[in-house]
């Protein structure tokens, strides 16, 4: 907070909410340090995955620089299937990383552990992509092993790094600030987390521009060089994780959290969630209340989390739209006239779009809407993102049809190029990029805000896990991911996404009315101390019971 600004110790009144402007707080420096770490990891991830489609699909060229780089020569269907599997695995593994973090190691140590595993996978990928390895047949099994190792590691990092960056902002209640110009404004956690996740996603997409360098390297030097560059960038990321430890706010794991959730959910089938609150149990079921290790706020948090999980159920269709960029759209560009530009470099249009649109949304659109008293709440933003994704797929269907009716090869374009400019595909990437500003970033923000304090990583992993269902849907479409059926596949995805957007807002639009109220359900310092003390006493009682039982068994 600047020195010439000051806080009003009083919470905002109803009059303040009606008359004062809502603004975000300053993003903590520790958060920017973690965003830099994420930049390194995403540089590595996108730098590797950018060339994957060509690496698998195309055969090795006679020499480099190559008109069409390749290595494994397995065809488009195999390439799409393997990249889809990689996506599926990358979003299954966050569940494992989340459980390890929330239950055992904490987010920081989990990120460090999975970073080391990640480095092992990178070394396997680089060493098996050198020309002698490709010629000897070692490239394909090496590629499969590296996919599994890297996918496992990146998932463990993904589920923990975004909650860790948000935890660097510890304020959880709105307050009034007087700015240097004398204006009184309301600083809210909602607006601040929105800005933090915008900056976080900005870091991700700056990192994803790595695919510009790696696609040029694959075309002009070879895939080993394209994979070596991200590996070299990843190592400083690990060093930043280690050196930055003293600056981070680190939340310790709490081993009993999943047991608590299980017991609370089990009791909810009998008493309902409201009936599981200790204050209610003490009145109606005192014998059960004595065994409850949670407090009333925990039940409110759990209810909020379950409602958030219902929101996440709509995301698989959205991720199905998004995933087309990394496989089928790359193959579509390969059938157009790209000049001397690699076909898979077109993916970089997406992060460039995001970098521009994130800054416009964070600095212009969202402040303007807050200023006029109509802040864009999560459900409205997600719906908007779904609509843009649908438009992106509809446009892609139109371009695919145009390619099929263009000479000289018309529908028979497998391994060939029709007289269509690759520039026509750019709006597909732009529309998907705009959709991410509203849907993807908001999903990260929503998963963090609605999760219980000690379950941030797990709820984030559940949000990311929706990508797995998208991958399953993509697997089911592999049989139609061939020419000349692709235009109908894109059209079908577009229609499904548009229908989901309408149904989503009908089912969840009302959540925006209670969004800020739900986010303010937090424990004060006294409540938090009492909650932790109750945990310690409960664990001590359980341990005493175990010791007494062991003593009785020995005497017998």
Coordinates of C-alpha atoms in Angstrom, one line a residue:
X1 CA 0.0 0.0 0.0
X2 CA 1.5 3.4 -0.9
X3 CA 2.5 5.6 2.0
X4 CA 0.1 8.4 0.9
X5 CA -2.9 6.2 1.2
X6 CA -4.5 5.2 4.4
X7 CA -7.1 2.6 5.7
X8 CA -10.4 3.4 7.3
X9 CA -10.6 1.0 10.3
X10 CA -14.4 0.7 9.9
X11 CA -15.8 -1.9 7.6
X12 CA -17.8 -0.5 4.6
X13 CA -21.4 0.5 5.6
X14 CA -24.5 0.1 3.4
X15 CA -24.1 3.7 2.3
X16 CA -20.5 3.1 1.4
X17 CA -21.4 0.1 -0.8
X18 CA -24.0 2.3 -2.5
X19 CA -21.8 5.3 -3.1
X20 CA -18.1 4.2 -3.1
X21 CA -16.2 2.6 -5.9
X22 CA -15.0 -1.0 -5.6
X23 CA -11.3 -1.5 -6.4
X24 CA -8.6 -4.2 -6.0
X25 CA -5.7 -4.0 -3.6
X26 CA -2.1 -4.0 -4.6
X27 CA -0.7 -7.5 -5.6
X28 CA 1.9 -8.6 -3.1
X29 CA 5.5 -8.9 -4.3
X30 CA 5.7 -12.6 -3.2
X31 CA 2.8 -13.3 -5.6
X32 CA 4.8 -11.8 -8.5
X33 CA 7.7 -14.0 -7.5
X34 CA 5.5 -17.1 -7.7
X35 CA 4.1 -15.9 -11.0
X36 CA 7.7 -15.8 -12.3
X37 CA 8.2 -19.4 -11.2
X38 CA 5.0 -20.3 -13.1
X39 CA 6.3 -18.4 -16.1
X40 CA 9.3 -20.8 -16.2
X41 CA 7.1 -23.9 -15.8
X42 CA 4.6 -22.8 -18.5
X43 CA 7.5 -21.8 -20.8
X44 CA 8.7 -25.4 -20.5
X45 CA 5.3 -27.0 -20.8
X46 CA 4.2 -25.0 -23.9
X47 CA 7.6 -25.0 -25.4
X48 CA 7.5 -28.9 -25.3
X49 CA 3.9 -29.4 -26.3
X50 CA 3.9 -26.9 -29.1
X51 CA 5.9 -29.2 -31.5
X52 CA 4.2 -32.5 -30.2
X53 CA 1.7 -32.7 -33.1
X54 CA 4.3 -32.5 -35.8
X55 CA 6.8 -34.6 -33.8
X56 CA 4.3 -37.5 -33.8
X57 CA 2.4 -37.0 -37.0
X58 CA 5.0 -36.2 -39.6
X59 CA 7.9 -38.5 -40.8
X60 CA 11.5 -37.3 -40.4
X61 CA 12.6 -34.8 -43.2
X62 CA 15.6 -35.5 -45.4
X63 CA 17.5 -32.6 -43.8
X64 CA 17.1 -29.3 -41.9
X65 CA 15.9 -26.7 -42.3
X66 CA 12.7 -28.7 -43.2
X67 CA 9.6 -27.7 -45.1
X68 CA 7.6 -30.0 -42.8
X69 CA 9.5 -31.1 -39.6
X70 CA 8.7 -34.5 -38.1
X71 CA 10.1 -37.5 -36.3
X72 CA 7.8 -40.4 -35.6
X73 CA 5.6 -40.4 -38.7
X74 CA 2.5 -41.9 -37.0
X75 CA -0.2 -39.9 -38.7
X76 CA -2.8 -37.3 -37.6
X77 CA -5.1 -39.7 -35.7
X78 CA -2.2 -41.1 -33.6
X79 CA -0.9 -37.6 -33.0
X80 CA -4.3 -36.3 -31.9
X81 CA -4.8 -39.4 -29.7
X82 CA -1.4 -39.0 -27.9
X83 CA -1.7 -35.3 -27.4
X84 CA -5.2 -35.8 -26.0
X85 CA -3.8 -38.5 -23.7
X86 CA -1.2 -36.1 -22.5
X87 CA -3.9 -33.5 -21.8
X88 CA -5.9 -36.2 -19.9
X89 CA -2.9 -37.3 -17.8
X90 CA -1.8 -33.7 -17.1
X91 CA -5.2 -33.0 -15.5
X92 CA -5.6 -36.3 -13.7
X93 CA -2.3 -36.0 -11.8
X94 CA -3.3 -32.7 -10.0
X95 CA -5.6 -34.8 -7.8
X96 CA -2.5 -36.7 -6.6
X97 CA -0.5 -33.5 -6.1
X98 CA -3.4 -31.9 -4.2
X99 CA -3.8 -34.7 -1.7
X100 CA 0.0 -34.8 -1.1
X101 CA 0.0 -31.0 -0.5
X102 CA -3.2 -30.7 1.6
X103 CA -2.6 -33.8 3.7
X104 CA 1.1 -34.3 4.0
X105 CA 3.7 -31.9 2.6
X106 CA 2.1 -28.5 2.0
X107 CA 2.1 -26.6 -1.3
X108 CA 5.6 -25.4 -1.3
X109 CA 7.3 -28.8 -0.6
X110 CA 5.0 -30.5 -3.1
X111 CA 5.9 -28.0 -5.8
X112 CA 9.6 -28.6 -5.2
X113 CA 9.2 -32.4 -5.2
X114 CA 7.3 -32.5 -8.5
X115 CA 9.7 -30.0 -10.1
X116 CA 12.5 -32.5 -9.6
X117 CA 10.3 -35.3 -11.2
X118 CA 9.6 -32.9 -14.1
X119 CA 13.3 -32.4 -14.7
X120 CA 13.8 -36.2 -15.0
X121 CA 11.0 -36.3 -17.7
X122 CA 12.6 -33.4 -19.6
X123 CA 16.0 -35.2 -19.7
X124 CA 14.3 -38.4 -21.1
X125 CA 12.6 -36.4 -23.8
X126 CA 15.7 -34.5 -24.9
X127 CA 17.9 -37.5 -25.0
X128 CA 15.5 -39.6 -27.0
X129 CA 14.8 -36.9 -29.6
X130 CA 18.3 -36.6 -30.9
X131 CA 18.7 -38.0 -34.5
X132 CA 20.5 -41.2 -33.6
X133 CA 17.7 -42.1 -31.1
X134 CA 15.1 -41.4 -33.8
X135 CA 17.0 -43.5 -36.4
X136 CA 17.3 -46.4 -33.9
X137 CA 13.6 -46.5 -33.0
X138 CA 14.2 -45.3 -29.4
X139 CA 12.3 -42.0 -29.9
X140 CA 8.8 -43.4 -29.7
X141 CA 9.1 -45.4 -26.4
X142 CA 11.2 -42.5 -25.0
X143 CA 8.5 -40.1 -25.9
X144 CA 5.8 -42.2 -24.2
X145 CA 7.8 -42.5 -21.0
X146 CA 8.5 -38.7 -21.0
X147 CA 4.8 -38.0 -21.6
X148 CA 3.9 -40.0 -18.5
X149 CA 6.6 -38.5 -16.3
X150 CA 6.1 -34.9 -17.4
X151 CA 2.3 -35.2 -17.2
X152 CA 2.5 -36.5 -13.7
X153 CA 4.9 -33.7 -12.6
X154 CA 3.1 -30.8 -14.2
X155 CA -0.2 -31.9 -12.6
X156 CA 1.4 -31.9 -9.2
X157 CA 2.6 -28.3 -9.8
X158 CA -0.6 -27.0 -11.4
X159 CA -2.9 -27.9 -8.5
X160 CA -0.6 -26.1 -6.0
X161 CA 0.9 -23.1 -7.6
X162 CA -2.3 -21.1 -8.3
X163 CA -3.6 -21.5 -4.7
X164 CA -0.1 -20.6 -3.4
X165 CA 0.0 -17.4 -5.4
X166 CA -3.4 -16.3 -4.1
X167 CA -2.5 -17.2 -0.5
X168 CA 0.1 -14.4 -0.7
X169 CA -2.8 -12.0 -0.2
X170 CA -4.0 -12.7 3.4
X171 CA -6.8 -10.1 3.6
X172 CA -10.2 -11.7 3.5
X173 CA -12.6 -8.8 4.4
X174 CA -13.4 -5.6 2.4
X175 CA -12.2 -2.3 3.9
X176 CA -12.3 1.4 3.0
X177 CA -9.2 3.1 1.7
X178 CA -8.6 6.8 1.1
X179 CA -6.5 7.3 -2.0
X180 CA -3.8 9.9 -2.6
X181 CA -6.4 12.1 -4.4
X182 CA -8.7 12.0 -1.3
X183 CA -11.2 9.6 -2.8
X184 CA -12.6 7.0 -0.5
X185 CA -12.9 3.6 -2.1
X186 CA -13.8 0.0 -1.0
X187 CA -11.0 -2.5 -1.4
X188 CA -12.5 -6.0 -1.8
X189 CA -10.9 -9.4 -1.8
X190 CA -13.1 -10.3 -4.8
X191 CA -11.6 -7.6 -6.9
X192 CA -8.1 -8.3 -5.6
X193 CA -8.2 -12.0 -6.3
X194 CA -9.6 -11.2 -9.8
X195 CA -6.5 -9.1 -10.4
X196 CA -4.1 -11.7 -8.9
X197 CA -5.5 -14.4 -11.2
X198 CA -5.4 -12.1 -14.2
X199 CA -1.7 -11.4 -13.5
X200 CA -1.1 -15.2 -12.9
X201 CA -2.7 -16.0 -16.2
X202 CA -0.7 -13.3 -17.9
X203 CA 2.4 -15.0 -16.6
X204 CA 1.2 -18.3 -18.0
X205 CA 0.6 -16.9 -21.4
X206 CA 3.9 -14.9 -21.5
X207 CA 5.5 -18.3 -20.8
X208 CA 3.4 -20.0 -23.5
X209 CA 5.0 -17.8 -26.1
X210 CA 7.9 -20.3 -25.8
X211 CA 6.3 -22.2 -28.6
X212 CA 7.4 -19.4 -31.1
X213 CA 11.0 -20.3 -30.3
X214 CA 10.6 -24.1 -30.2
X215 CA 8.5 -24.3 -33.4
X216 CA 11.2 -22.3 -35.2
X217 CA 13.9 -24.6 -33.7
X218 CA 12.1 -27.8 -34.8
X219 CA 11.8 -26.5 -38.3
X220 CA 15.4 -25.1 -38.7
X221 CA 17.5 -27.3 -36.3
X222 CA 15.5 -30.3 -35.1
X223 CA 13.3 -31.4 -32.2
X224 CA 16.2 -32.1 -29.8
X225 CA 17.0 -28.3 -29.9
X226 CA 13.3 -27.5 -29.5
X227 CA 13.1 -29.6 -26.4
X228 CA 16.5 -28.5 -25.0
X229 CA 15.5 -24.8 -24.7
X230 CA 12.5 -25.4 -22.4
X231 CA 14.7 -27.7 -20.2
X232 CA 17.3 -24.9 -19.8
X233 CA 14.5 -22.4 -18.8
X234 CA 13.0 -24.8 -16.3
X235 CA 16.2 -25.1 -14.2
X236 CA 16.1 -21.4 -13.1
X237 CA 12.5 -22.0 -12.2
X238 CA 13.5 -24.6 -9.6
X239 CA 16.2 -22.2 -8.3
X240 CA 13.6 -19.5 -7.8
X241 CA 11.4 -21.9 -5.9
X242 CA 14.2 -22.6 -3.4
X243 CA 15.6 -19.1 -3.1
X244 CA 12.1 -17.5 -2.7
X245 CA 11.0 -19.6 0.2
X246 CA 11.7 -16.9 2.8
X247 CA 9.4 -14.5 1.0
X248 CA 6.3 -16.7 0.7
X249 CA 3.3 -17.0 3.0
X250 CA 3.2 -20.8 3.5
X251 CA 0.2 -22.6 4.8
X252 CA 0.9 -25.8 6.7
X253 CA -0.9 -29.0 5.7
X254 CA -3.6 -30.4 8.0
X255 CA -3.8 -34.2 7.9
X256 CA -7.3 -34.7 9.1
X257 CA -9.1 -32.5 6.5
X258 CA -10.2 -35.3 4.2
X259 CA -11.4 -37.3 7.1
X260 CA -13.4 -34.4 8.3
X261 CA -15.0 -33.9 4.9
X262 CA -15.9 -37.6 4.7
X263 CA -17.5 -37.6 8.2
X264 CA -19.4 -34.4 7.5
X265 CA -20.7 -35.6 4.2
X266 CA -21.7 -39.0 5.7
X267 CA -23.7 -37.3 8.5
X268 CA -25.3 -34.9 5.9
X269 CA -27.2 -37.8 4.4
X270 CA -28.9 -38.3 7.8
X271 CA -29.2 -34.7 9.2
X272 CA -28.6 -32.5 6.1
X273 CA -25.6 -30.1 5.9
X274 CA -27.2 -27.5 8.1
X275 CA -27.9 -30.2 10.7
X276 CA -24.2 -31.1 10.7
X277 CA -23.1 -27.8 12.3
X278 CA -21.9 -28.4 15.9
X279 CA -24.2 -25.7 17.1
X280 CA -27.2 -27.7 15.8
X281 CA -25.8 -31.1 16.8
X282 CA -25.3 -30.0 20.4
X283 CA -29.1 -29.2 20.6
X284 CA -30.4 -32.2 18.7
X285 CA -27.7 -34.9 18.8
X286 CA -25.3 -34.1 21.7
X287 CA -23.7 -37.6 21.5
X288 CA -22.7 -36.9 17.8
X289 CA -21.6 -33.3 18.6
X290 CA -19.0 -34.6 21.0
X291 CA -17.2 -36.4 18.1
X292 CA -17.4 -33.5 15.6
X293 CA -14.0 -32.0 15.0
X294 CA -15.2 -29.2 12.7
X295 CA -17.0 -25.9 13.4
X296 CA -20.0 -24.1 11.9
X297 CA -17.8 -22.2 9.4
X298 CA -16.4 -25.5 8.1
X299 CA -19.9 -26.6 7.1
X300 CA -20.6 -23.3 5.4
X301 CA -17.3 -23.7 3.5
X302 CA -18.2 -27.2 2.5
X303 CA -21.6 -26.2 1.2
X304 CA -19.9 -23.4 -0.8
X305 CA -17.4 -25.9 -2.2
X306 CA -20.1 -28.3 -3.3
X307 CA -21.9 -25.5 -5.1
X308 CA -18.7 -24.6 -6.8
X309 CA -18.2 -28.2 -8.0
X310 CA -21.6 -28.1 -9.7
X311 CA -20.3 -25.0 -11.6
X312 CA -17.2 -27.0 -12.7
X313 CA -19.4 -29.8 -14.2
X314 CA -20.1 -27.5 -17.2
X315 CA -16.4 -27.0 -18.1
X316 CA -15.6 -30.3 -20.1
X317 CA -17.3 -29.0 -23.2
X318 CA -15.4 -25.7 -22.9
X319 CA -12.1 -27.5 -22.6
X320 CA -13.0 -29.6 -25.6
X321 CA -13.2 -26.4 -27.6
X322 CA -9.9 -25.2 -26.1
X323 CA -8.1 -28.4 -26.8
X324 CA -8.6 -28.2 -30.6
X325 CA -5.9 -25.5 -30.7
X326 CA -3.1 -27.9 -29.8
X327 CA -4.0 -30.7 -32.2
X328 CA -6.7 -30.5 -34.9
X329 CA -6.2 -26.8 -35.6
X330 CA -2.4 -27.4 -36.0
X331 CA -3.3 -30.0 -38.6
X332 CA -5.8 -27.6 -40.3
X333 CA -3.1 -25.0 -40.7
X334 CA -0.8 -27.6 -42.2
X335 CA -3.3 -27.9 -45.1
X336 CA -3.1 -24.1 -45.9
X337 CA -0.5 -21.9 -47.4
X338 CA 1.9 -20.8 -44.5
X339 CA 4.9 -19.6 -46.6
X340 CA 8.1 -20.1 -44.6
X341 CA 6.2 -20.0 -41.3
X342 CA 5.9 -23.3 -39.4
X343 CA 2.3 -24.5 -39.2
X344 CA 2.4 -25.0 -35.4
X345 CA 3.6 -21.5 -34.7
X346 CA 0.0 -20.3 -35.3
X347 CA -0.7 -21.5 -31.7
X348 CA 1.1 -18.4 -30.5
X349 CA -1.8 -16.2 -31.7
X350 CA -3.7 -17.4 -28.7
X351 CA -1.3 -16.3 -25.9
X352 CA -0.7 -13.0 -27.7
X353 CA -4.4 -12.4 -27.7
X354 CA -4.6 -13.3 -24.1
X355 CA -1.8 -10.9 -23.1
X356 CA -3.6 -8.0 -24.8
X357 CA -7.1 -8.9 -23.6
X358 CA -6.1 -9.6 -20.0
X359 CA -4.6 -6.2 -19.7
X360 CA -7.6 -4.6 -21.3
X361 CA -10.0 -6.5 -19.1
X362 CA -8.1 -5.8 -15.9
X363 CA -7.3 -2.1 -16.5
X364 CA -10.3 -1.0 -18.6
X365 CA -13.3 -3.3 -18.8
X366 CA -13.6 -4.5 -15.2
X367 CA -12.8 -1.1 -13.5
X368 CA -15.4 0.6 -15.8
X369 CA -18.1 -1.9 -14.9
X370 CA -17.3 -1.6 -11.2
X371 CA -17.3 2.2 -11.5
X372 CA -20.8 2.3 -12.9
X373 CA -22.0 -0.1 -10.2
X374 CA -22.3 -3.3 -12.3
X375 CA -19.2 -5.4 -11.5
X376 CA -19.0 -8.5 -13.8
X377 CA -19.5 -11.4 -11.3
X378 CA -18.1 -14.9 -11.9
X379 CA -21.2 -16.6 -13.4
X380 CA -21.6 -13.8 -16.0
X381 CA -18.0 -13.9 -16.9
X382 CA -18.0 -17.7 -17.4
X383 CA -21.1 -17.6 -19.5
X384 CA -19.5 -14.9 -21.7
X385 CA -16.4 -17.2 -22.1
X386 CA -18.6 -20.1 -23.1
X387 CA -20.2 -18.0 -25.8
X388 CA -16.9 -16.9 -27.3
X389 CA -15.7 -20.5 -27.3
X390 CA -18.8 -21.5 -29.2
X391 CA -18.2 -18.7 -31.8
X392 CA -14.6 -19.8 -32.1
X393 CA -15.6 -23.4 -33.1
X394 CA -18.3 -22.1 -35.4
X395 CA -15.8 -20.0 -37.2
X396 CA -13.4 -22.9 -37.4
X397 CA -16.1 -25.1 -39.0
X398 CA -16.6 -22.5 -41.6
X399 CA -12.8 -22.2 -42.4
X400 CA -12.5 -26.0 -42.6
X401 CA -15.4 -26.1 -45.1
X402 CA -13.7 -23.4 -47.1
X403 CA -10.5 -25.5 -47.2
X404 CA -12.5 -28.5 -48.5
X405 CA -14.0 -26.5 -51.4
X406 CA -10.7 -24.9 -52.4
X407 CA -8.3 -26.2 -55.1
X408 CA -6.2 -28.0 -56.0
X409 CA -6.9 -31.0 -53.7
X410 CA -10.3 -30.0 -52.2
X411 CA -11.3 -32.6 -49.6
X412 CA -8.2 -34.8 -50.2
X413 CA -5.8 -32.6 -48.2
X414 CA -4.1 -35.2 -46.0
X415 CA -0.4 -34.3 -46.3
X416 CA -1.2 -31.6 -48.9
X417 CA -1.9 -27.9 -49.1
X418 CA -4.9 -26.1 -50.7
X419 CA -4.8 -22.6 -52.0
X420 CA -6.1 -21.0 -48.7
X421 CA -4.2 -18.5 -46.6
X422 CA -3.3 -19.6 -43.1
X423 CA -4.2 -16.1 -41.9
X424 CA -7.8 -17.1 -42.2
X425 CA -7.4 -19.4 -39.2
X426 CA -6.2 -16.5 -36.9
X427 CA -9.7 -15.6 -35.7
X428 CA -10.2 -19.1 -34.3
X429 CA -7.3 -18.6 -32.0
X430 CA -8.4 -15.1 -31.1
X431 CA -11.9 -16.1 -30.2
X432 CA -10.7 -19.0 -28.0
X433 CA -8.2 -16.6 -26.3
X434 CA -11.0 -14.1 -25.5
X435 CA -13.0 -16.9 -24.1
X436 CA -10.2 -17.8 -21.7
X437 CA -10.1 -14.3 -20.2
X438 CA -13.7 -14.8 -19.0
X439 CA -14.0 -18.6 -18.5
X440 CA -10.6 -20.1 -17.7
X441 CA -9.3 -17.3 -15.4
X442 CA -12.6 -17.0 -13.6
X443 CA -12.6 -20.8 -13.0
X444 CA -9.2 -20.6 -11.2
X445 CA -10.4 -17.6 -9.1
X446 CA -13.7 -19.4 -8.3
X447 CA -12.0 -22.6 -7.3
X448 CA -9.7 -20.8 -4.9
X449 CA -12.3 -18.5 -3.3
X450 CA -14.9 -21.2 -2.7
X451 CA -12.6 -23.8 -1.2
X452 CA -12.1 -24.4 2.5
X453 CA -8.9 -22.9 3.9
X454 CA -7.1 -26.3 4.1
X455 CA -8.5 -27.7 0.8
X456 CA -7.4 -25.1 -1.7
X457 CA -5.2 -27.5 -3.7
X458 CA -7.8 -30.2 -3.8
X459 CA -10.6 -28.0 -5.0
X460 CA -8.3 -26.4 -7.6
X461 CA -7.4 -30.0 -8.7
X462 CA -11.1 -30.8 -9.0
X463 CA -11.5 -27.8 -11.3
X464 CA -8.5 -28.8 -13.4
X465 CA -9.8 -32.4 -13.4
X466 CA -12.7 -31.3 -15.7
X467 CA -10.0 -31.2 -18.5
X468 CA -9.9 -35.0 -18.1
X469 CA -13.5 -35.4 -19.1
X470 CA -12.8 -33.1 -22.0
X471 CA -10.0 -35.4 -23.0
X472 CA -12.4 -38.4 -22.8
X473 CA -14.8 -36.5 -25.1
X474 CA -11.9 -35.8 -27.5
X475 CA -10.9 -39.5 -27.5
X476 CA -14.5 -40.3 -28.6
X477 CA -14.1 -37.9 -31.5
X478 CA -10.8 -39.3 -32.8
X479 CA -12.7 -41.4 -35.3
X480 CA -14.2 -38.3 -36.9
X481 CA -11.0 -36.2 -36.6
X482 CA -10.1 -37.0 -40.2
X483 CA -10.7 -35.4 -43.5
X484 CA -13.4 -34.7 -44.7
X485 CA -15.4 -35.0 -41.4
X486 CA -13.7 -32.3 -39.4
X487 CA -16.1 -29.5 -40.5
X488 CA -19.0 -31.4 -38.9
X489 CA -17.0 -32.2 -35.8
X490 CA -16.3 -28.4 -35.2
X491 CA -19.9 -27.5 -35.9
X492 CA -21.2 -30.1 -33.4
X493 CA -18.8 -28.9 -30.7
X494 CA -19.9 -25.3 -31.4
X495 CA -23.6 -26.1 -31.0
X496 CA -23.0 -28.1 -27.8
X497 CA -21.0 -25.2 -26.3
X498 CA -23.7 -22.7 -27.1
X499 CA -26.4 -24.8 -25.6
X500 CA -24.2 -25.3 -22.5
X501 CA -23.7 -21.5 -22.2
X502 CA -27.5 -20.9 -22.1
X503 CA -28.2 -23.7 -19.7
X504 CA -25.3 -22.7 -17.5
X505 CA -26.6 -19.2 -16.9
X506 CA -30.1 -20.4 -16.4
X507 CA -28.9 -22.8 -13.7
X508 CA -26.2 -20.8 -12.0
X509 CA -26.7 -17.1 -12.9
X510 CA -28.4 -16.4 -9.5
X511 CA -25.1 -17.4 -7.7
X512 CA -23.7 -13.9 -8.6
X513 CA -26.2 -12.3 -6.1
X514 CA -24.6 -14.1 -3.2
X515 CA -21.0 -14.3 -4.4
X516 CA -19.5 -11.6 -2.2
X517 CA -21.5 -12.7 0.8
X518 CA -20.2 -16.3 0.5
X519 CA -16.6 -15.1 0.2
X520 CA -17.0 -13.3 3.5
X521 CA -17.7 -16.5 5.4
X522 CA -14.3 -16.7 7.1
X523 CA -13.1 -17.3 10.6
X524 CA -11.7 -14.4 12.7
X525 CA -8.5 -15.0 14.7
X526 CA -10.3 -16.2 17.8
X527 CA -12.4 -18.7 15.8
X528 CA -9.4 -20.0 14.0
X529 CA -7.5 -20.5 17.2
X530 CA -10.4 -22.3 18.8
X531 CA -10.8 -24.5 15.7
X532 CA -7.1 -25.5 15.7
X533 CA -7.2 -26.1 19.5
X534 CA -10.2 -28.4 19.0
X535 CA -8.2 -30.3 16.4
X536 CA -5.2 -30.7 18.7
X537 CA -7.4 -32.0 21.5
X538 CA -9.2 -34.4 19.3
X539 CA -6.0 -35.8 17.9
X540 CA -4.6 -36.2 21.4
X541 CA -7.7 -38.0 22.5
X542 CA -7.5 -40.4 19.5
X543 CA -3.8 -41.0 20.2
X544 CA -4.5 -41.7 23.9
X545 CA -7.2 -44.2 22.9
X546 CA -4.7 -46.0 20.6
X547 CA -2.1 -46.2 23.4
X548 CA -4.6 -47.5 25.9
X549 CA -5.8 -50.1 23.4
X550 CA -2.3 -51.2 22.8
X551 CA -1.6 -51.5 26.5
X552 CA -4.7 -53.6 27.1
X553 CA -3.7 -55.9 24.2
X554 CA -0.1 -56.3 25.6
X555 CA -1.4 -57.2 29.1
X556 CA -3.6 -59.9 27.5

